[in-house]
Short mmCIF file of C-alpha atoms (C1' of nucleotides) in Angstrom, two decimals:
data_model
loop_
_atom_site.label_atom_id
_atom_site.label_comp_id
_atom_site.label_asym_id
_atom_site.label_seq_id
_atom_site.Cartn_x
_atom_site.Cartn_y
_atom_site.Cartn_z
CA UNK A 1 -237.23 -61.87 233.47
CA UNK A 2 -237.13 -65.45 234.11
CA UNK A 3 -238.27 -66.75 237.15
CA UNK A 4 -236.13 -70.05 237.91
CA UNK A 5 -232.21 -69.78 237.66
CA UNK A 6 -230.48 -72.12 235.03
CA UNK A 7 -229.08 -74.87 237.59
CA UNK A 8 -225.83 -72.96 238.73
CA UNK A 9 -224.55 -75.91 240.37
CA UNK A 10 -223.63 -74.43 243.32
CA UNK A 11 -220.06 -75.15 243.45
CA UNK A 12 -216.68 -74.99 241.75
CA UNK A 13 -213.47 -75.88 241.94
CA UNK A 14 -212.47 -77.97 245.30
CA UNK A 15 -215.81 -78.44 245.53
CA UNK A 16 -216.48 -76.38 248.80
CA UNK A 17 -217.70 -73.00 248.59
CA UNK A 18 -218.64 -70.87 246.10
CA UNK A 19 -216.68 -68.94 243.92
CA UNK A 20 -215.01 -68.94 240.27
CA UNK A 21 -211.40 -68.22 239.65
CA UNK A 22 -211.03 -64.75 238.50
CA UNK A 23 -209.53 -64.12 235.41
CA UNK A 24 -206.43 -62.99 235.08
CA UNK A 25 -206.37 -59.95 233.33
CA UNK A 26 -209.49 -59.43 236.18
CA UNK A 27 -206.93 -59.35 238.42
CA UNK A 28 -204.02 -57.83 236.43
CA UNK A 29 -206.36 -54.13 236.23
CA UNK A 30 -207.63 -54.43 240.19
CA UNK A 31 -203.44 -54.17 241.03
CA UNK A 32 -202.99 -51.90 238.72
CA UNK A 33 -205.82 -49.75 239.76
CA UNK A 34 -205.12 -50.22 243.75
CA UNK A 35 -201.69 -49.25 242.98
CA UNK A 36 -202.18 -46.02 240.61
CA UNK A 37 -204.73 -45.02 242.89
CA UNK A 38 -202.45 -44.93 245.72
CA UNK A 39 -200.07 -42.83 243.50
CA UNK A 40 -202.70 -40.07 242.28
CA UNK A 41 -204.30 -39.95 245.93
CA UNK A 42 -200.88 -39.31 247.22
CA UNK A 43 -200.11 -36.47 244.75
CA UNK A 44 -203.37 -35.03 244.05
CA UNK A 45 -205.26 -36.00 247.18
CA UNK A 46 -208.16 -38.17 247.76
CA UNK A 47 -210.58 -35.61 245.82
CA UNK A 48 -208.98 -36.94 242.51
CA UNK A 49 -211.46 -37.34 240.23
CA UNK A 50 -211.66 -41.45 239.43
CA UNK A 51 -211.45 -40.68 235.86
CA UNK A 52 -208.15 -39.81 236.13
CA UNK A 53 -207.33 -42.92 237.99
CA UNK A 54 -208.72 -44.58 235.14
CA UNK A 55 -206.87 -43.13 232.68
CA UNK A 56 -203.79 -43.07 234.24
CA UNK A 57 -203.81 -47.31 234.67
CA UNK A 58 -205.21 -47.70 231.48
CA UNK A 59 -208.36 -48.63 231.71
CA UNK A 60 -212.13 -47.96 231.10
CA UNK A 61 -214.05 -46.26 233.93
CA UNK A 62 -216.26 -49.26 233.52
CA UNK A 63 -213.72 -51.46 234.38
CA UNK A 64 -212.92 -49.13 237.44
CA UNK A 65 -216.41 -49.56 238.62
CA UNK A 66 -216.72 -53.06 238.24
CA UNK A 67 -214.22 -53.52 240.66
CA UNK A 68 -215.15 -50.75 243.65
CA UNK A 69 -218.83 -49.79 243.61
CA UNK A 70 -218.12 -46.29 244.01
CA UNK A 71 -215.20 -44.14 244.61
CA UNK A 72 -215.44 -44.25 248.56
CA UNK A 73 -214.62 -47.78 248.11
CA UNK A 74 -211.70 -47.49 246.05
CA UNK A 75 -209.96 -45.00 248.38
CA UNK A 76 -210.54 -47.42 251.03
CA UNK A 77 -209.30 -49.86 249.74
CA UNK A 78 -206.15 -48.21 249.25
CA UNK A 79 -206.24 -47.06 252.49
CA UNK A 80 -206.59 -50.87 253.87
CA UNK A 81 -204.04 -52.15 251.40
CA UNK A 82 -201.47 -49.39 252.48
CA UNK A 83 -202.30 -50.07 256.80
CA UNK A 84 -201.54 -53.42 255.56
CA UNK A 85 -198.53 -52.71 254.12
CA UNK A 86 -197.32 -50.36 256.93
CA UNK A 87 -198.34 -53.06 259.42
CA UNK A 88 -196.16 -55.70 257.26
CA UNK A 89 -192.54 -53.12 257.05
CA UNK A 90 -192.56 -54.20 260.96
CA UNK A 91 -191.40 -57.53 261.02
CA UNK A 92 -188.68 -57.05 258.90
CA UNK A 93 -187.00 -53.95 260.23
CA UNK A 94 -186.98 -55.61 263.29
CA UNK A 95 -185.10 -58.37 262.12
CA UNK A 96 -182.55 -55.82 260.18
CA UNK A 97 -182.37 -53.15 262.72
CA UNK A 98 -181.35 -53.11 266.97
CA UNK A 99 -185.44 -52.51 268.56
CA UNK A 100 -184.65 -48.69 269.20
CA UNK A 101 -183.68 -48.63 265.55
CA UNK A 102 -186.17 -50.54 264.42
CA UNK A 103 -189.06 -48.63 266.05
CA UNK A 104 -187.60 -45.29 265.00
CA UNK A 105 -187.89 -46.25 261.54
CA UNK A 106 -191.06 -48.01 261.88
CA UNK A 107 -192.24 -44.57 263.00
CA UNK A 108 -190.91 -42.90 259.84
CA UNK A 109 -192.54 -44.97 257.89
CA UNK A 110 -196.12 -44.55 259.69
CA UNK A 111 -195.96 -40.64 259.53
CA UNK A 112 -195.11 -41.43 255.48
CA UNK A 113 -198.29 -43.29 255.42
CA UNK A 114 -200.22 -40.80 257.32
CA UNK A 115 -198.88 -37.67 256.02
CA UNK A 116 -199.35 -38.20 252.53
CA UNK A 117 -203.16 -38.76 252.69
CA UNK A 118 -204.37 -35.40 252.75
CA UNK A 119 -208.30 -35.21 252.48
CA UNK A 120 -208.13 -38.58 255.43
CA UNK A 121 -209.26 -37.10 258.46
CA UNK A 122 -212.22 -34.94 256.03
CA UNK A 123 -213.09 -38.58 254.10
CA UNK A 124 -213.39 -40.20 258.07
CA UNK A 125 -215.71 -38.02 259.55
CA UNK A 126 -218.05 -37.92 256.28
CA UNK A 127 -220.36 -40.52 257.43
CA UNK A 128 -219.91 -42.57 254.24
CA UNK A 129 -220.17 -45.91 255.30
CA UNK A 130 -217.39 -47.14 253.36
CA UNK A 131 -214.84 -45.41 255.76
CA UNK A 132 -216.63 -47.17 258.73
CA UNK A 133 -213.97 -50.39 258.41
CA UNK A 134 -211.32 -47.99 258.15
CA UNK A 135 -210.28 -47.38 262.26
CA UNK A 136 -210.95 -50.96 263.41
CA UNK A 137 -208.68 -52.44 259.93
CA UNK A 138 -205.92 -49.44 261.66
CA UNK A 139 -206.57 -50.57 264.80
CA UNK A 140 -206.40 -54.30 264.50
CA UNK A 141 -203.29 -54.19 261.97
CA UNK A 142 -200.89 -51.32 263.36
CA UNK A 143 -201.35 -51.81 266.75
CA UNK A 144 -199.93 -55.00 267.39
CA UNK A 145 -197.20 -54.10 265.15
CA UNK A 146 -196.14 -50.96 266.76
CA UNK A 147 -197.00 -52.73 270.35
CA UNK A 148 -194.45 -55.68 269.10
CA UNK A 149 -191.79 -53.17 268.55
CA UNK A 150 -192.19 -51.30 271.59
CA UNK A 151 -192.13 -54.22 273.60
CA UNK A 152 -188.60 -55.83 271.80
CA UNK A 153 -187.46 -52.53 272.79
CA UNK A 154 -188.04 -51.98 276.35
CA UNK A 155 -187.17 -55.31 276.50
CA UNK A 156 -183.85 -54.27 275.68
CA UNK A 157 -183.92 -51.07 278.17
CA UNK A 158 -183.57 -48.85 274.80
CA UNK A 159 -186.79 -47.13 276.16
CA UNK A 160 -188.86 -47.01 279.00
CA UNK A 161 -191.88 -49.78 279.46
CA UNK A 162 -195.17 -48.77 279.94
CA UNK A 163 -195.74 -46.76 276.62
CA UNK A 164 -199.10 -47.66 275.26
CA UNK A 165 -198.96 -48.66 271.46
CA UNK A 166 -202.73 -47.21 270.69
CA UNK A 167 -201.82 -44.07 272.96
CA UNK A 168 -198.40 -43.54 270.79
CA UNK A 169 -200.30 -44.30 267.13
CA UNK A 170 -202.76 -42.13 268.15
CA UNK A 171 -200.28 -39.24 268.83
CA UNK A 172 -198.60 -39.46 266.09
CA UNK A 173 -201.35 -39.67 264.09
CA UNK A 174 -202.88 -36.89 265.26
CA UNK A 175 -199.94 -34.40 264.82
CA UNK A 176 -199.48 -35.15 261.02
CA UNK A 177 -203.53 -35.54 260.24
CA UNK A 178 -205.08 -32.13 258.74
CA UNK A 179 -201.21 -30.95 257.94
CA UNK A 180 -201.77 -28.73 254.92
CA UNK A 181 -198.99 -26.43 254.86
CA UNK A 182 -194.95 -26.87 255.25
CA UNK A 183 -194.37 -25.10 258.47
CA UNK A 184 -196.97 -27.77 259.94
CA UNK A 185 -195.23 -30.70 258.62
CA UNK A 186 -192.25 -29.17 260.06
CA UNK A 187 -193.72 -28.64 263.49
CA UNK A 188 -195.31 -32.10 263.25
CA UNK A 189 -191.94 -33.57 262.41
CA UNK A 190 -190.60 -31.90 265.65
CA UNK A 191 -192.98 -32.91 267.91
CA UNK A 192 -192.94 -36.46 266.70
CA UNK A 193 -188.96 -36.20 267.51
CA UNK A 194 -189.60 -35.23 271.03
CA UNK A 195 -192.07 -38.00 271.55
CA UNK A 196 -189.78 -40.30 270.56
CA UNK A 197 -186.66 -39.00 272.71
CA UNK A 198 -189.61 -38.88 275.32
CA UNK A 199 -189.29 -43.03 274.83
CA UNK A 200 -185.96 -42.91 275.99
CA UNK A 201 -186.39 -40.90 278.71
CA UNK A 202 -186.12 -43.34 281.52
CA UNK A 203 -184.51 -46.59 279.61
CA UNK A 204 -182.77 -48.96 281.69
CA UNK A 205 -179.70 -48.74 279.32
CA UNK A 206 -179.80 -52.74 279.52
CA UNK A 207 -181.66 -55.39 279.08
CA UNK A 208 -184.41 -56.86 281.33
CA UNK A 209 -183.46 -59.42 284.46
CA UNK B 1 -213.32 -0.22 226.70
CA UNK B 2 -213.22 3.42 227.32
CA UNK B 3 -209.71 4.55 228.47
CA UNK B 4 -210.65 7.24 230.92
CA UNK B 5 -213.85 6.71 233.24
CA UNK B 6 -216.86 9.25 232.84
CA UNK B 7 -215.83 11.20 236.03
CA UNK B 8 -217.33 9.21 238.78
CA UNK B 9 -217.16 12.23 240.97
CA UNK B 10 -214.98 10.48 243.61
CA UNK B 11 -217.10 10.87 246.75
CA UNK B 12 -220.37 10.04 247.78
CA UNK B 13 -223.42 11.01 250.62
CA UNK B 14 -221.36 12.47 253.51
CA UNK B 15 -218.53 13.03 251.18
CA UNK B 16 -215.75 11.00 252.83
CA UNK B 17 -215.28 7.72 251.25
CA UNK B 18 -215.73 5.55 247.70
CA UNK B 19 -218.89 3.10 248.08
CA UNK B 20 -222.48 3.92 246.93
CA UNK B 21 -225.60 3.73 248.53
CA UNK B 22 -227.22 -0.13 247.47
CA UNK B 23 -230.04 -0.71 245.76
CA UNK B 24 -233.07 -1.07 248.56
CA UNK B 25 -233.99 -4.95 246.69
CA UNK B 26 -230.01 -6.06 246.89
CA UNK B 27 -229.88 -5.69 250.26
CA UNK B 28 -233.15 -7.22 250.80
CA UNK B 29 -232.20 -10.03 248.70
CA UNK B 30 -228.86 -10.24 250.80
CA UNK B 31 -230.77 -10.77 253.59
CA UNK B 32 -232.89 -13.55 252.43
CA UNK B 33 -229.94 -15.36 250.99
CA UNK B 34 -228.17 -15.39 254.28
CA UNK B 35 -230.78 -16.57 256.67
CA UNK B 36 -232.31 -19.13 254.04
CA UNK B 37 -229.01 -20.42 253.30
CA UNK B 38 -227.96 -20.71 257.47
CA UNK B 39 -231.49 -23.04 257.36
CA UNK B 40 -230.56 -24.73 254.65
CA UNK B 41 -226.93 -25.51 256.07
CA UNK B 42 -228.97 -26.29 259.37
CA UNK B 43 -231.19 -28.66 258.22
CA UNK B 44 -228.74 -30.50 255.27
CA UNK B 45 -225.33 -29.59 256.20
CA UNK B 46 -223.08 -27.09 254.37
CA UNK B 47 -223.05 -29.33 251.21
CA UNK B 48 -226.28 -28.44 250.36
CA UNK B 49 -226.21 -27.20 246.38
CA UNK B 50 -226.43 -23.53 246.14
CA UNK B 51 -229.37 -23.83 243.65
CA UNK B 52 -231.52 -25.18 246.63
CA UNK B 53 -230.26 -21.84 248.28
CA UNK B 54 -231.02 -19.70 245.80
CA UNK B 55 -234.69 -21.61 244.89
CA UNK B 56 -235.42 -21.58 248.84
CA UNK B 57 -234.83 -17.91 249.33
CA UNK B 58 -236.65 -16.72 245.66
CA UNK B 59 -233.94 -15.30 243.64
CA UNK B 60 -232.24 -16.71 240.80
CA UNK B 61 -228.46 -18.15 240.76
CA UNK B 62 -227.27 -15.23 239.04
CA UNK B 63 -228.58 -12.78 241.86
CA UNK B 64 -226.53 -15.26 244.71
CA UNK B 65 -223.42 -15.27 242.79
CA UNK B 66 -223.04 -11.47 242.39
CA UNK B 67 -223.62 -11.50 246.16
CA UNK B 68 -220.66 -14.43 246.97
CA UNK B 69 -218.40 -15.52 244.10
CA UNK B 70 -218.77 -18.87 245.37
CA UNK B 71 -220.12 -21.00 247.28
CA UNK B 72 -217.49 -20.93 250.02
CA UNK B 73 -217.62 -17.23 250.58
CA UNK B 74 -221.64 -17.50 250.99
CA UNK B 75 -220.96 -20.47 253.58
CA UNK B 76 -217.70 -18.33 255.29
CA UNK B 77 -220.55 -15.37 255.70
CA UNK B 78 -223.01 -17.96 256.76
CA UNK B 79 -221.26 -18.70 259.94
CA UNK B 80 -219.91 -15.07 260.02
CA UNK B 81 -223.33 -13.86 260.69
CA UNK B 82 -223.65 -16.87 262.93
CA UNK B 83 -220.73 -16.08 265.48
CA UNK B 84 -221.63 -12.25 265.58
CA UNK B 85 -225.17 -13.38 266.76
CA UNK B 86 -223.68 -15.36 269.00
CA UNK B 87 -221.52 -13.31 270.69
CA UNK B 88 -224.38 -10.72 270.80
CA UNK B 89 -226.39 -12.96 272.87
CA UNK B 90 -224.06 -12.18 275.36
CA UNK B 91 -224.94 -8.47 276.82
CA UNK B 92 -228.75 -9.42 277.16
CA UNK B 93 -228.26 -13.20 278.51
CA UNK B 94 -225.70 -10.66 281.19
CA UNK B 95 -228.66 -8.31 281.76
CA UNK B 96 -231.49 -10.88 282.43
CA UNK B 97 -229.90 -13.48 284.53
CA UNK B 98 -227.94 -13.97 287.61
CA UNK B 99 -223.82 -14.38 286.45
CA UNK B 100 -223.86 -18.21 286.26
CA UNK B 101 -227.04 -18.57 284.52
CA UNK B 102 -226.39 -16.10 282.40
CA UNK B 103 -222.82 -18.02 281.39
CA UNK B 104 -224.40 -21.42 281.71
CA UNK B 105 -227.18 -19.83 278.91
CA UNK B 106 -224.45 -18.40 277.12
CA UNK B 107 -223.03 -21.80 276.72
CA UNK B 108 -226.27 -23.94 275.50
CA UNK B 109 -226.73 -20.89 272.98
CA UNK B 110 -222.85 -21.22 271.65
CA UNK B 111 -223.49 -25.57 271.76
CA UNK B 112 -226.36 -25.01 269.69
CA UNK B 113 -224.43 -23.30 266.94
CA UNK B 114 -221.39 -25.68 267.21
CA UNK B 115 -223.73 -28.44 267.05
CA UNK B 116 -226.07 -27.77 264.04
CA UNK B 117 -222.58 -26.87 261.99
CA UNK B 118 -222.19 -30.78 260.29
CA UNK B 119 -218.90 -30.81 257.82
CA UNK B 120 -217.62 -26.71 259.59
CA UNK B 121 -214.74 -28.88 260.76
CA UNK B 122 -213.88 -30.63 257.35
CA UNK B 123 -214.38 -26.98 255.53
CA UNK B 124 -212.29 -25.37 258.10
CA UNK B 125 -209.79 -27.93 257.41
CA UNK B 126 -210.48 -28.25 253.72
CA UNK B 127 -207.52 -25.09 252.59
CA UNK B 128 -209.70 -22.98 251.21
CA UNK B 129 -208.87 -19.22 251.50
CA UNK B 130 -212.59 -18.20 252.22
CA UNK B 131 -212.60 -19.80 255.52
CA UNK B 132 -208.70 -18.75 256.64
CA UNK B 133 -210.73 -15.79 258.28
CA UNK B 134 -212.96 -17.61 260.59
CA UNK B 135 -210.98 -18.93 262.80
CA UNK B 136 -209.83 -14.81 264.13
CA UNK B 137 -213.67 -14.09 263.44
CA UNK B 138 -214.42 -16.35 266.55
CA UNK B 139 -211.79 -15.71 268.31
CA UNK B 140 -211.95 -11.98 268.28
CA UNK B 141 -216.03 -11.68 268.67
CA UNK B 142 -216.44 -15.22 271.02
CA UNK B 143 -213.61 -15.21 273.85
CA UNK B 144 -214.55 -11.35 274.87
CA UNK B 145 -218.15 -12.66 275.10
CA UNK B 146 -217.56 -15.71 277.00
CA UNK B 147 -214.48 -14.17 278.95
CA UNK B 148 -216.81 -11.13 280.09
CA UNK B 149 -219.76 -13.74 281.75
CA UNK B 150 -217.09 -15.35 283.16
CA UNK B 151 -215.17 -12.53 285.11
CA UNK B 152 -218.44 -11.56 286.35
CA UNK B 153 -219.42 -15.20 287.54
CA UNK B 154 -216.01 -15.04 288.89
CA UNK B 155 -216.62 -11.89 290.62
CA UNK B 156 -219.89 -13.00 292.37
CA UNK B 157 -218.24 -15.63 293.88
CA UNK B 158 -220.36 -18.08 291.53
CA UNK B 159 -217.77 -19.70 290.12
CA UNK B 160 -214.06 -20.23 290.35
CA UNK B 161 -211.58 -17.41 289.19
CA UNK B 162 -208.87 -18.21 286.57
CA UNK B 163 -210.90 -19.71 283.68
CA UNK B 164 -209.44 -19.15 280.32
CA UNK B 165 -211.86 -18.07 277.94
CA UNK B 166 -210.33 -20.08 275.07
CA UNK B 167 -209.46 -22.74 276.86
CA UNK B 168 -213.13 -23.18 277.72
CA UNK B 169 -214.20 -21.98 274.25
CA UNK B 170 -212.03 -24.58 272.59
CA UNK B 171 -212.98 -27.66 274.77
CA UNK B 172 -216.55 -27.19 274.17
CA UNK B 173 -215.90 -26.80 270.59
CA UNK B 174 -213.84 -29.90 270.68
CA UNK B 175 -216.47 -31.60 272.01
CA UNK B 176 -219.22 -30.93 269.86
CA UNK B 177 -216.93 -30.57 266.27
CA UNK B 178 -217.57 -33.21 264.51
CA UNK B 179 -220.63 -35.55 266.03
CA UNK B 180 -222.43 -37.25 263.63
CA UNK B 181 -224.92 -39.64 265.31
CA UNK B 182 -227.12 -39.20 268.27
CA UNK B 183 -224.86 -40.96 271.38
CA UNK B 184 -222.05 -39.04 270.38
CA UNK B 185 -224.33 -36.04 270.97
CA UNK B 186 -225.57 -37.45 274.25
CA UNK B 187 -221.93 -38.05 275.05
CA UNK B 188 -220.51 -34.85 274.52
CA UNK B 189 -223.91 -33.06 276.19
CA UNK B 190 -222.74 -34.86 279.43
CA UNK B 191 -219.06 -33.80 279.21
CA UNK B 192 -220.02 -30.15 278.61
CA UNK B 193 -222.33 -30.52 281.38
CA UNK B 194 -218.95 -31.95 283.55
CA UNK B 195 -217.21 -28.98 282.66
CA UNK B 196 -219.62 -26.27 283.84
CA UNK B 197 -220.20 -27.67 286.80
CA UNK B 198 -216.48 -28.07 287.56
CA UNK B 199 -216.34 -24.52 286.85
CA UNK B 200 -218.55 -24.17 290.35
CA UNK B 201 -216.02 -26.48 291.95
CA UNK B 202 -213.86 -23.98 294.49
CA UNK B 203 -215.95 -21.11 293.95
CA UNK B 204 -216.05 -18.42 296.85
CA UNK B 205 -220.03 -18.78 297.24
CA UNK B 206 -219.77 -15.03 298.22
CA UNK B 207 -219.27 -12.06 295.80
CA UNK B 208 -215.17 -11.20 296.31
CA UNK B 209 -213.81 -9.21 299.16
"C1'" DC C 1 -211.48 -74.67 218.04
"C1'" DT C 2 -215.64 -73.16 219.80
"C1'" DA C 3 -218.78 -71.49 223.09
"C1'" DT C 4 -219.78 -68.57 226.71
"C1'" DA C 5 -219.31 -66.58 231.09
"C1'" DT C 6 -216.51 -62.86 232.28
"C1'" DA C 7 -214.61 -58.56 231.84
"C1'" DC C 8 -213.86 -54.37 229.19
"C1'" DG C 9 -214.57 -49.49 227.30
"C1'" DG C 10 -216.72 -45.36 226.95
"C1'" DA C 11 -221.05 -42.88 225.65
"C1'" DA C 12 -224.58 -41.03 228.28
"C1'" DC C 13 -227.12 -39.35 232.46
"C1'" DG C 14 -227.98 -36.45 236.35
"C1'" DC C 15 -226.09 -33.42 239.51
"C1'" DT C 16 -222.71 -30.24 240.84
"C1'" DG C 17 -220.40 -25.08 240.86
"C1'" DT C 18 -219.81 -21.22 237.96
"C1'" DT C 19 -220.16 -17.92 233.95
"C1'" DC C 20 -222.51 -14.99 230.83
"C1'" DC C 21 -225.64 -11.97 229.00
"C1'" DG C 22 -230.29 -10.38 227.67
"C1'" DT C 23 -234.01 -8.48 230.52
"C1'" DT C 24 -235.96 -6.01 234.35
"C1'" DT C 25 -236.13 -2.45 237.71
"C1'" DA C 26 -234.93 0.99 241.45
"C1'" DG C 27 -233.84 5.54 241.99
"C1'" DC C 28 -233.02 10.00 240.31
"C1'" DA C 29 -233.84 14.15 237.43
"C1'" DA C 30 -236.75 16.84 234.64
"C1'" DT D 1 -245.51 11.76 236.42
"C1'" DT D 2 -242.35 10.31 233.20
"C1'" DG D 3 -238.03 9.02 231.25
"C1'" DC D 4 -233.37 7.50 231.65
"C1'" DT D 5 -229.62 4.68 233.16
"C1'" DA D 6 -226.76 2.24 236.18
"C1'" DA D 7 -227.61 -1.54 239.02
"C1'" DA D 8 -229.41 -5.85 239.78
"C1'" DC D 9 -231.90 -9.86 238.32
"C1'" DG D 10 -232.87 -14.59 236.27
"C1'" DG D 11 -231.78 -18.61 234.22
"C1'" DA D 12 -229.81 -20.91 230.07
"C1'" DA D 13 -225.48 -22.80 229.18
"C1'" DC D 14 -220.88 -24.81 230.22
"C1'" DA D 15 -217.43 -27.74 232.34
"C1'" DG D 16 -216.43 -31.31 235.48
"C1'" DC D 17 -217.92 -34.64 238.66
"C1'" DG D 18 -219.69 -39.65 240.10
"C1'" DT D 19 -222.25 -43.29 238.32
"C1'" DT D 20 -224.97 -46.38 235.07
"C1'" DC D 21 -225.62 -49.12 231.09
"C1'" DC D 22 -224.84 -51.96 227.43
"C1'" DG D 23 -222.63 -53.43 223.08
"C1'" DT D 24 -218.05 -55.38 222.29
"C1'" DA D 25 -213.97 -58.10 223.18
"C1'" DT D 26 -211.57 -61.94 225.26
"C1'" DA D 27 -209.80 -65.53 228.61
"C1'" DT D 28 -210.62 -69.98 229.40
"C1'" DA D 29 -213.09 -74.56 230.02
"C1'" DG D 30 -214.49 -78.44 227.34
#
DNA sequence: CTATATACGGAACGCTGTTCCGTTTAGCAA
DNA sequence: TTGCTAAACGGAACAGCGTTCCGTATATAG
């Protein structure tokens, strides 16, 4: 144990802050784990064991570990990465689709996000503290994006004004968490229909003075 | 492997049925395992290994796992155990105390279960076919209970009439299911709180005509 | 091309739930 | 009281988990 540091230097490239480049093939296995991850998780639930992970994108468990501390941190970080991702379909359906169109689908795609993550609600209210980032990241990403379509929309008199984004992602939400079974996905699926003829419900038919 | 069985006689004590009498130290030991492990669940939540149960109550593995063939049939008895006491509270809360003190008791006794029960919500939700029986257990033993104190609240003009028993049961479930930290606690103590004493709200203030 | 910080792989550890089987014992009959 | 036996016990052993550790391999700067 030495007790003075060999001169680090303290800086690198553009000569600001503080850290290296990564190396590629670094970054190469974090995708690749992030993304099989995402797929085991979605098939086997979050309860796979990370060995299989591993395995499955070719790599070392080591290497799995150097890049998430533990295995709460890898499934958020797929979690993150996939609000992202939901948060990002927005802007481009709405430039593809009329608003009502646009939200509908935006919709579908949220209950495909939240649907598939069976084990969610459980991994939320363990207290880890690597979950803790997990409603604000929702929060901050989704509801502007689901607020943005909304608003295009009533805008347009598709639907009615006044529908609260957080109130509607919420809803939604809540219908499809602890789904286990296919008549409850079913049931979910209706109710989330009805909420969204609810929208409607009230439209101007035109758009805004 | 014997192809016929040695005559087993095919009755028993009052000669009606199948089962035979226990040994007097198995059902001792069932009864340790049971309250131990509802302290053990108490005080470190229901993931608590079963070989802390089995240490902390003086038997060996072996003798817990010919009781429960697994650990989620020992935790699914557990709260069993825990609802009948419950809703046995009931009668003698009924006989000691004036209707709404006798409910409002009732209550605090049926919080203080909900409340010491961290991760009942996750297991509950977790698929498991140990727990499928739970939910019925509660509702058949619980909304009698509660449902009885209140028609006689009702009745002495103590409280309002037309209370649903599982309405009730379920908010104050709600309310308590899954709170982790201390001002969630506080939180949902003042909303139960809220909802007894809107029970008194419109009450006759006279036992009924 | 070489040197080295960086990243990799997987054996190994400690902790789970669960199984298995040799040993002990409660309860009955003589 | 003393055997006898079915019933019950105890805990070593196994498989699978998350996580740690460290010798080995390699991307990349100079």
């Amino acid at each position: 144990m030495s007790t003075d540091v060999p001169a680090p230097l303290e800086n690198d490239e553009h000569g600001s802050a503080k850290a290296r480049a990564p190396r590629a093939d670094a970054q190469r296995n974090l995708d690749t784990l992030l993304q099989t991850a995402a797929e085991v998780f979605a098939s086997s639930g979050v309860d796979a064991p990370v060995r299989e992970i591993a395995e499955k994108a070719g790599v070392g468990i080591g290497t799995l570990y150097r890049h998430f501390p533990n295995r709460a941190e890898l499934v958020a970080a797929v979690f993150r990465r996939e609000i992202d991702a939901c948060a990002n379909a927005a802007e481009p359906l709405a430039a593809a689709h009329p608003p009502f169109e646009a939200l509908s689908l935006w919709i579908e795609r949220y209950v495909g996000f939240v649907a598939t993550k069976k084990g969610l609600a459980a991994a939320l209210h363990s207290g880890d503290a690597a979950y803790e980032s997990l409603p604000p990241h929702r929060n901050q990403r989704l509801i502007p994006a689901l607020r943005g379509l909304l608003d295009t929309a009533a805008s347009a008199g598709e639907i009615r004004s006044g529908v609260d984004a957080y109130d509607l992602l919420n809803a939604v939400g809540s219908l499809y968490m602890s789904v286990r079974d296919e008549p409850g996905a079913e049931s979910a699926r209706r109710m989330v229909a009805l909420l969204i003829d609810g929208l409607r419900y009230g439209a101007t038919g035109r758009p805004e003075a």
